[in-house]
Coordinates of C-alpha atoms in Angstrom, one line a residue:
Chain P
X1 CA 0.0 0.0 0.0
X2 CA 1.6 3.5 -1.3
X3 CA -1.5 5.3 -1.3
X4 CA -4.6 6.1 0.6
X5 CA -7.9 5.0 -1.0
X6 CA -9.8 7.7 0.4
X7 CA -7.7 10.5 -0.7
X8 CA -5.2 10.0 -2.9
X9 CA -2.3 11.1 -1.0
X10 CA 0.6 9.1 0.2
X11 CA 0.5 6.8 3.3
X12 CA 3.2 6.2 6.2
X13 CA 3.3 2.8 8.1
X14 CA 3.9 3.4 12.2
X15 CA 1.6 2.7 14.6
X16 CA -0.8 5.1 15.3
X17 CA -2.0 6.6 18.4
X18 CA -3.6 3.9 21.1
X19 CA -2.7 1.2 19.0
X20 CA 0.2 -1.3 19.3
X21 CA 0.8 -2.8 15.8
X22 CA 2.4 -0.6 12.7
X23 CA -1.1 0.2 10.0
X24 CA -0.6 1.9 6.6
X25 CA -2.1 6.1 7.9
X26 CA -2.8 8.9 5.2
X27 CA 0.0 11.5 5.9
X28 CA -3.2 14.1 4.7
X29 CA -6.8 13.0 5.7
X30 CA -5.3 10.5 8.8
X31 CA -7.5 7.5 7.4
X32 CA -6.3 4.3 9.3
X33 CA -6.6 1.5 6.6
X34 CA -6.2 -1.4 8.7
X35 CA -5.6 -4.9 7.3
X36 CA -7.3 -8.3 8.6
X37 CA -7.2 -12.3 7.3
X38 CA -9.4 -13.5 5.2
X39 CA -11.6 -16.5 5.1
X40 CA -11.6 -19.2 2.7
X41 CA -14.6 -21.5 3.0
X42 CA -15.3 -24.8 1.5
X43 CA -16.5 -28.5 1.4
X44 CA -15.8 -32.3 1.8
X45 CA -18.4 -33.3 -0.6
X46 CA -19.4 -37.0 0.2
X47 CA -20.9 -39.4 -2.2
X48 CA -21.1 -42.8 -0.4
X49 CA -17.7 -44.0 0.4
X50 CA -16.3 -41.0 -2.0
X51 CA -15.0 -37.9 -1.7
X52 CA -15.1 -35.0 -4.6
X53 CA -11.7 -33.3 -5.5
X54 CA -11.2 -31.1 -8.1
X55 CA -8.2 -30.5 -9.9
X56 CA -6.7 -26.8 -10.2
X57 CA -6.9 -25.2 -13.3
X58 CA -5.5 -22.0 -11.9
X59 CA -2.1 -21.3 -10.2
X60 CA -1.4 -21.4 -7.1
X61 CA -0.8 -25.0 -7.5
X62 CA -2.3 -25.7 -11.2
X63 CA -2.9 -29.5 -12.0
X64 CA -2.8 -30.3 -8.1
X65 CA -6.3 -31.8 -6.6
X66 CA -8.1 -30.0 -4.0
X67 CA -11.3 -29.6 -1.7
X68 CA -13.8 -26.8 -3.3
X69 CA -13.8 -23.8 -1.6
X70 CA -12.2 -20.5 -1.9
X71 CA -12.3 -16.8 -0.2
X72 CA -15.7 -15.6 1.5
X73 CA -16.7 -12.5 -0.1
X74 CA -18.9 -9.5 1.6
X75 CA -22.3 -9.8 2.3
X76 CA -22.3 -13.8 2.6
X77 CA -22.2 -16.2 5.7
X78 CA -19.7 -19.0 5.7
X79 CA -22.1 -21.4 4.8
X80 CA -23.1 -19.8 1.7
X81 CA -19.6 -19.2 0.4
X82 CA -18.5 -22.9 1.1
X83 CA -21.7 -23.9 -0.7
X84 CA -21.2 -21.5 -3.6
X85 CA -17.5 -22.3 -3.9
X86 CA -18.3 -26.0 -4.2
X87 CA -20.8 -25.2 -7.2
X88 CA -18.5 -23.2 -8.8
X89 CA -15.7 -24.9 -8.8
X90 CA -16.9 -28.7 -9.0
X91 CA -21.0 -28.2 -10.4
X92 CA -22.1 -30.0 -7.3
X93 CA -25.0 -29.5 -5.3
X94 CA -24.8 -30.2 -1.8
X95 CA -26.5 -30.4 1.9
X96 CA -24.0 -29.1 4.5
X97 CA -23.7 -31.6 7.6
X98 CA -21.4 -29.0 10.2
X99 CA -18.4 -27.3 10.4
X100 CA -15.6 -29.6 10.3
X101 CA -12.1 -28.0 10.5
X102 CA -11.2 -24.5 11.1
X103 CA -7.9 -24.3 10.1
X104 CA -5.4 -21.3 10.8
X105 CA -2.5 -20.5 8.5
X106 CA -0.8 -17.3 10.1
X107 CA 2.2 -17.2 7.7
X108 CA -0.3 -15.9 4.8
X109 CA -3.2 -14.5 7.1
X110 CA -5.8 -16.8 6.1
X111 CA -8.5 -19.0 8.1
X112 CA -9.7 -22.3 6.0
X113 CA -12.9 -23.4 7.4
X114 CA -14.4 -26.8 5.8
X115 CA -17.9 -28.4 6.0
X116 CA -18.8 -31.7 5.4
X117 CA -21.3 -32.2 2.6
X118 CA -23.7 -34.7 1.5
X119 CA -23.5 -34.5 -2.5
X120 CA -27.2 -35.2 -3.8
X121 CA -26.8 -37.2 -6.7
X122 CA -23.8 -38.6 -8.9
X123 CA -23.7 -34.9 -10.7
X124 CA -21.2 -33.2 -11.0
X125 CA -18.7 -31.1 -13.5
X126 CA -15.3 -28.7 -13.8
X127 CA -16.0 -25.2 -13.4
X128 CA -13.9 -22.8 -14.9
X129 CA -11.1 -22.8 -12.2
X130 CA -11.0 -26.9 -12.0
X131 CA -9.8 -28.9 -14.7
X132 CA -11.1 -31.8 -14.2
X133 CA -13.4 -33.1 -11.1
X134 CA -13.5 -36.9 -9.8
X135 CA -15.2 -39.1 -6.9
X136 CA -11.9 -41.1 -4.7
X137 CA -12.3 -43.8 -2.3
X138 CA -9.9 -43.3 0.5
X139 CA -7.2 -46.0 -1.0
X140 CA -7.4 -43.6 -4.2
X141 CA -6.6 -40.4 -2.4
X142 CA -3.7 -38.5 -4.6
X143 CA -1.9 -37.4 -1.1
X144 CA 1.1 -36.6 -3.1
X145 CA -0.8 -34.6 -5.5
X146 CA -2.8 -32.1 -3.3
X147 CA -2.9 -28.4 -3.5
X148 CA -2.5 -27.1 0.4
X149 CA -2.0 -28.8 3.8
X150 CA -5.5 -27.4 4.4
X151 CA -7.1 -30.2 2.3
X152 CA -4.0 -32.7 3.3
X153 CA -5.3 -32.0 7.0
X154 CA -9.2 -32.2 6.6
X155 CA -9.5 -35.4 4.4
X156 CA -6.5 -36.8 6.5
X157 CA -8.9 -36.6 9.8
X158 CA -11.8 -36.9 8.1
X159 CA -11.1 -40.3 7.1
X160 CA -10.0 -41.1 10.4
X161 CA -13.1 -40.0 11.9
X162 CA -14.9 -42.0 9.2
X163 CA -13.2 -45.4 10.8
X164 CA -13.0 -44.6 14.1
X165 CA -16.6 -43.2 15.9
X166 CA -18.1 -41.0 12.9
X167 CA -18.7 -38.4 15.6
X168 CA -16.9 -35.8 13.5
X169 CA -15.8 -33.1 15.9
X170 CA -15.1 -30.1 15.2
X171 CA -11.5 -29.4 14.8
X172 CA -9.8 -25.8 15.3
X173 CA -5.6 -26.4 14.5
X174 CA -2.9 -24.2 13.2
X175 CA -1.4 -24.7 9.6
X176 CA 2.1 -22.6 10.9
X177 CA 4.8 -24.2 7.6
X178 CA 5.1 -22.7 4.9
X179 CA 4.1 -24.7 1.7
X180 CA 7.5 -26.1 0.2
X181 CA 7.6 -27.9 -2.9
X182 CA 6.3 -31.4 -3.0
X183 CA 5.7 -31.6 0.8
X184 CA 1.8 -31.5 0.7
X185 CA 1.5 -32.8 4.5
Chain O
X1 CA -12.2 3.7 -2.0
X2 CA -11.8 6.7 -4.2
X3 CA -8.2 5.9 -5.5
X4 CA -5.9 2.8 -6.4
X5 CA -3.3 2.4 -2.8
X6 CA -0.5 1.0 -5.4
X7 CA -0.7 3.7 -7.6
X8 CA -2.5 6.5 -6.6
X9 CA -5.0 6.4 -9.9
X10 CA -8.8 6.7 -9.6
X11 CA -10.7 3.8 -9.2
X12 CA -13.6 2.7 -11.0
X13 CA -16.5 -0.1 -9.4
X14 CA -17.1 -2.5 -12.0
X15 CA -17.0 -6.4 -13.0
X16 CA -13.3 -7.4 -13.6
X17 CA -13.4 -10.4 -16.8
X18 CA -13.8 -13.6 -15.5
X19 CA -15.9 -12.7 -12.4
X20 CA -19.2 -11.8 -11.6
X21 CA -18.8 -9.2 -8.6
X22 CA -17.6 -5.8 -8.8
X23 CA -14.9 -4.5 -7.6
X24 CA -12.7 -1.2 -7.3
X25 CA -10.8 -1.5 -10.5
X26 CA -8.1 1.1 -11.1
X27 CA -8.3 2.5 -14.1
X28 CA -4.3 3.0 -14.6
X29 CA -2.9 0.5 -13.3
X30 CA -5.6 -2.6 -13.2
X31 CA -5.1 -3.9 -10.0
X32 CA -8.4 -5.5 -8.6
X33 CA -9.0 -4.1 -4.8
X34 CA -11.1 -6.9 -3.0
X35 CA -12.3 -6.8 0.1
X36 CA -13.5 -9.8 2.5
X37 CA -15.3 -10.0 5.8
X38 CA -13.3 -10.0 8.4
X39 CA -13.5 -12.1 11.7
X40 CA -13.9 -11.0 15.2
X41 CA -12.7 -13.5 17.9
X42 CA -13.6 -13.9 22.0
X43 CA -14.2 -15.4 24.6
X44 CA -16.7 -16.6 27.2
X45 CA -14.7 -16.3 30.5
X46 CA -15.9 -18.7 33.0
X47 CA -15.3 -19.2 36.9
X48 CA -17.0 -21.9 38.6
X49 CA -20.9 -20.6 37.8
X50 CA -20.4 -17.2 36.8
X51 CA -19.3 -15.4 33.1
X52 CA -16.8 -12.4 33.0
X53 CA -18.1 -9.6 30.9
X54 CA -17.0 -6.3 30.0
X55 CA -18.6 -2.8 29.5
X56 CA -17.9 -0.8 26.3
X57 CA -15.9 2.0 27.0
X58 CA -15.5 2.5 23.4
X59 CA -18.2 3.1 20.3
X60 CA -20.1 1.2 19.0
X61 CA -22.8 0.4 22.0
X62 CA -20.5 2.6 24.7
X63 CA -21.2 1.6 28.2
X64 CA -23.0 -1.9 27.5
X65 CA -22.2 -5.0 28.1
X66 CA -20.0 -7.5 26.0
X67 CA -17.9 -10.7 25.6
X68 CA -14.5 -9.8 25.3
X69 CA -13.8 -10.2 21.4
X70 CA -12.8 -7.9 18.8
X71 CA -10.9 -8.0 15.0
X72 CA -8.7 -10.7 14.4
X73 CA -5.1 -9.2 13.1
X74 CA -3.0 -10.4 10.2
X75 CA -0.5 -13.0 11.5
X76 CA -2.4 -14.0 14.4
X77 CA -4.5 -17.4 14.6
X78 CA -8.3 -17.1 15.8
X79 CA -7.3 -18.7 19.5
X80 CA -4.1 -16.1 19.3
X81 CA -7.1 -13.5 18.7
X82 CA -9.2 -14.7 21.0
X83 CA -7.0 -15.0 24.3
X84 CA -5.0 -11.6 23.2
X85 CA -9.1 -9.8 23.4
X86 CA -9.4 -11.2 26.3
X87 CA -6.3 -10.1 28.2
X88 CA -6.5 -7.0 26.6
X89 CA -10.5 -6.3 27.7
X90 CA -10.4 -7.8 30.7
X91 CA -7.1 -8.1 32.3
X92 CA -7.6 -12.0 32.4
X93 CA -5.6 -14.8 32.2
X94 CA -7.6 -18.0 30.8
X95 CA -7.3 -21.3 29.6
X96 CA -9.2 -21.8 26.3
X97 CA -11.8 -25.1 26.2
X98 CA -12.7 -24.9 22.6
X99 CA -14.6 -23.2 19.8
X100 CA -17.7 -22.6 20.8
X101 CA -20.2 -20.4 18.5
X102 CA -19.6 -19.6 14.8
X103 CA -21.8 -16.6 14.1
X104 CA -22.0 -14.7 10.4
X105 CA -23.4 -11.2 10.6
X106 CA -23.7 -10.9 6.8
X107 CA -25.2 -7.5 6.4
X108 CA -21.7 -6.3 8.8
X109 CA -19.2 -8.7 6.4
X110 CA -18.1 -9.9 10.0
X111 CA -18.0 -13.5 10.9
X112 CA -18.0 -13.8 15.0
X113 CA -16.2 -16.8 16.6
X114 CA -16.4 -17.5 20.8
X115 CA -14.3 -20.0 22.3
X116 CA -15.5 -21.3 25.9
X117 CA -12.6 -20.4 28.5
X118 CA -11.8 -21.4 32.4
X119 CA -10.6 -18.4 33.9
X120 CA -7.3 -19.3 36.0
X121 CA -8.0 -17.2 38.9
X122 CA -10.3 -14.4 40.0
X123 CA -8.1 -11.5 38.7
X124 CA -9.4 -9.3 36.6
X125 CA -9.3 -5.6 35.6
X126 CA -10.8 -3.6 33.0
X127 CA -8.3 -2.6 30.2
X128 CA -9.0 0.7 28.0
X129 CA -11.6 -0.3 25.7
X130 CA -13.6 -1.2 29.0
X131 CA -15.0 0.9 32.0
X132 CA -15.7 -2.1 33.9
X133 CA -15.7 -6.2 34.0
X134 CA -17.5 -8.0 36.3
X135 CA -18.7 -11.7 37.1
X136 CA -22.6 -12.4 36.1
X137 CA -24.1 -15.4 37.2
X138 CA -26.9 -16.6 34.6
X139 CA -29.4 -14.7 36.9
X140 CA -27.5 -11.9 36.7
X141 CA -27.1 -11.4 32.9
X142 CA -27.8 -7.6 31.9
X143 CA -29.4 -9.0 28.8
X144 CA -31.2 -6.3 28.3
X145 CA -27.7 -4.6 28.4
X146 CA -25.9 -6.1 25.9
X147 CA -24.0 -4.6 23.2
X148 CA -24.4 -7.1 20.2
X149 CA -26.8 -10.0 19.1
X150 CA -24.2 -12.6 18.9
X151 CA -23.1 -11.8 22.9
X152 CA -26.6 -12.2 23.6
X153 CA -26.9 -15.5 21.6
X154 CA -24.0 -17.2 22.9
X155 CA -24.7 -16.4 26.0
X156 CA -28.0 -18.0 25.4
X157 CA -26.9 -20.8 24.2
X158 CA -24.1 -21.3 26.8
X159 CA -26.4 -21.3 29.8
X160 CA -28.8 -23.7 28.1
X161 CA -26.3 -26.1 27.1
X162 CA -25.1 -25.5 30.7
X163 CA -28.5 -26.6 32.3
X164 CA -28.8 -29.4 29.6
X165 CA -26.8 -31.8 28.3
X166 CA -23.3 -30.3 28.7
X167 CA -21.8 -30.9 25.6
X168 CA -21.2 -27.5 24.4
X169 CA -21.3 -28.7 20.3
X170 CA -19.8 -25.6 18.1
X171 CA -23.1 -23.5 16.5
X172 CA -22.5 -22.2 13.2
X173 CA -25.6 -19.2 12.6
X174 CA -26.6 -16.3 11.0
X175 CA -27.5 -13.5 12.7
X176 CA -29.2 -11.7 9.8
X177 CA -31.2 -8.4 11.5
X178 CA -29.2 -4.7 12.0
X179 CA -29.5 -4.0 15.6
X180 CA -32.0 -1.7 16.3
X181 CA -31.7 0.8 19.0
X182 CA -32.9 -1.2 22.5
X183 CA -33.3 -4.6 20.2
X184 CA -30.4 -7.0 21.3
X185 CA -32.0 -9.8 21.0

C-alpha cells in the first residue's frame, strides 16, 4: 500500500496513536486502513464412500487436486460461500452436515474453514477454475498430489473419523509451515 | 475507495473479466481491490458458575455489556485472537476449552467466533476499551444490556447447554437483522 484509497495522497506505516501494531495512515486525511485475514470456505463433498476433488486449473498449485472452496466475499455467511465455492468450482449441489475444520495459517493471514457435505446425486462437473473433477475412495486419495496442507489435513482426519466413531468433531488447528515444494502434509 | 493504494489512480467499481462481482478497479494501473469479511474473535470467561463480561468504553454500544472479542489481526491465529481480546478487555488470564459459536453477521461482512474459556483465577481488571468487567451469574445477565446480538446468543446458548446436556457442540448461525436501538435480542 503506497497510497490512501480515500484521498489519494501518500501513506506512512507506524503505529498510530492507542494502538500497538504498525497500519498503513494517510499523511493528509489520517484514514487508518487497517488490514485483517481472510476467510476461505469450503466443502468435503461425500458421495457414499467417495469424496469430490477437483483438480486446479489456476495457479497457485495448477494441476494439483483440491477440496472446493475458496475466499468468502462480503455480504455472505460461511455457509453460503462454502456452498457456492463448491458449485462453482466442481458443479455439485450439496446439503451441508457441520463445520468440520477450522484451520489457521498465520504465515499468509488466512483461516480455512471446511464443512462436510452430503453430495445429492452422482452430478457433477469442472467449473472454470477446476480442470477436471472426480469421486476417490480413500485408497485412491492422490496425497502426493494435493494443492495445500488445508485439504491434506481435513481429508486426512476426516477419514479417520470415518473409521473410528463417525462423531466428527469439530477441529480448530494451526497450519504454521510454509508450503515447500512437494511436501503437501 | 476513491483511488488505487499501489498507484494512486482513480478507481472505477465495476466487473473485472472472468468474475461476476464488482470490484474497485483502477483505471491506470488494473489492479483489482477486493475486500472480504473480516473475523472478530472472543471469549466466554468462565469461573466456577459465573461469566466475565466487560462494558464498552469505546463506540459502537458505549457503556453496554460485551464478551471480550474484537478484530482478528493479520498473523495471528483465531485462538491467538481470541486469548490476546481477552487479556486485553479484561485483564484475564484463561485457559481456552474450545470453539464454541460460529456466528455470520452478513449484512456487517463480520463472521463472529467464541471460544469457551476457564478463567485461571479471579483476577481481573478492565483494560481501556472497558470501563468495567465484572462476574454475572446466569441470573444476573444484563441481557437487556448487551451490546451485540451474537453476545446475547452465545450467551444464550451457553447457559442452556449448561443446564442441559453439557456438551457444548460448536453453532454455526446467522444473525441476519441490524441491531435496532434497545433490540439486542
Amino acid at each position: 500500500m503506497h497510497y490512501c484509497s480515500s484521498c489519494g495522497s501518500s501513506v506512512e506505516f507506524r503505529i498510530p496513536e492507542g494502538d500497538d501494531r504498525q497500519r498503513h495512515i494517510c499523511s493528509s486525511c489520517g484514514t487508518i486502513h487497517y488490514s485483517n485475514p481472510r476467510i476461505v470456505a469450503g466443502t468435503i463433498p461425500v458421495r457414499e464412500d467417495r469424496v469430490l476433488l477437483c483438480r486446479r486449473a489456476i495457479e497457485p498449485r495448477y494441476g494439483f487436486w483440491t477440496l472446493p472452496a475458496g475466499f468468502m466475499e462480503n455480504t455472505e455467511t460461511t455457509t453460503e460461500a462454502a456452498l457456492r465455492e463448491t458449485l462453482e468450482e466442481a458443479c455439485v449441489h450439496v446439503e451441508l452436515e457441520g463445520l468440520y475444520t477450522v484451520l489457521n495459517v498465520p504465515h499468509i493471514d488466512q483461516v480455512h474453514m471446511y464443512f462436510r457435505a452430503r453430495m445429492i446425486n452422482e452430478e457433477f462437473g469442472a467449473g472454470e477454475e477446476s480442470l477436471e473433477t472426480a469421486l476417490f475412495r480413500e485408497s485412491e486419495i492422490p496425497w502426493k498430489e494435493l494443492a495445500f496442507p488445508t485439504v491434506s489435513e481435513t481429508l486426512t482426519r476426516y477419514f479417520q473419523d470415518r473409521a473410528n466413531n463417525q462423531r466428527f468433531e469439530v477441529t480448530v488447528d494451526d497450519i504454521r509451515q510454509p508450503l515447500k515444494p512437494g511436501a503437501n502434509r
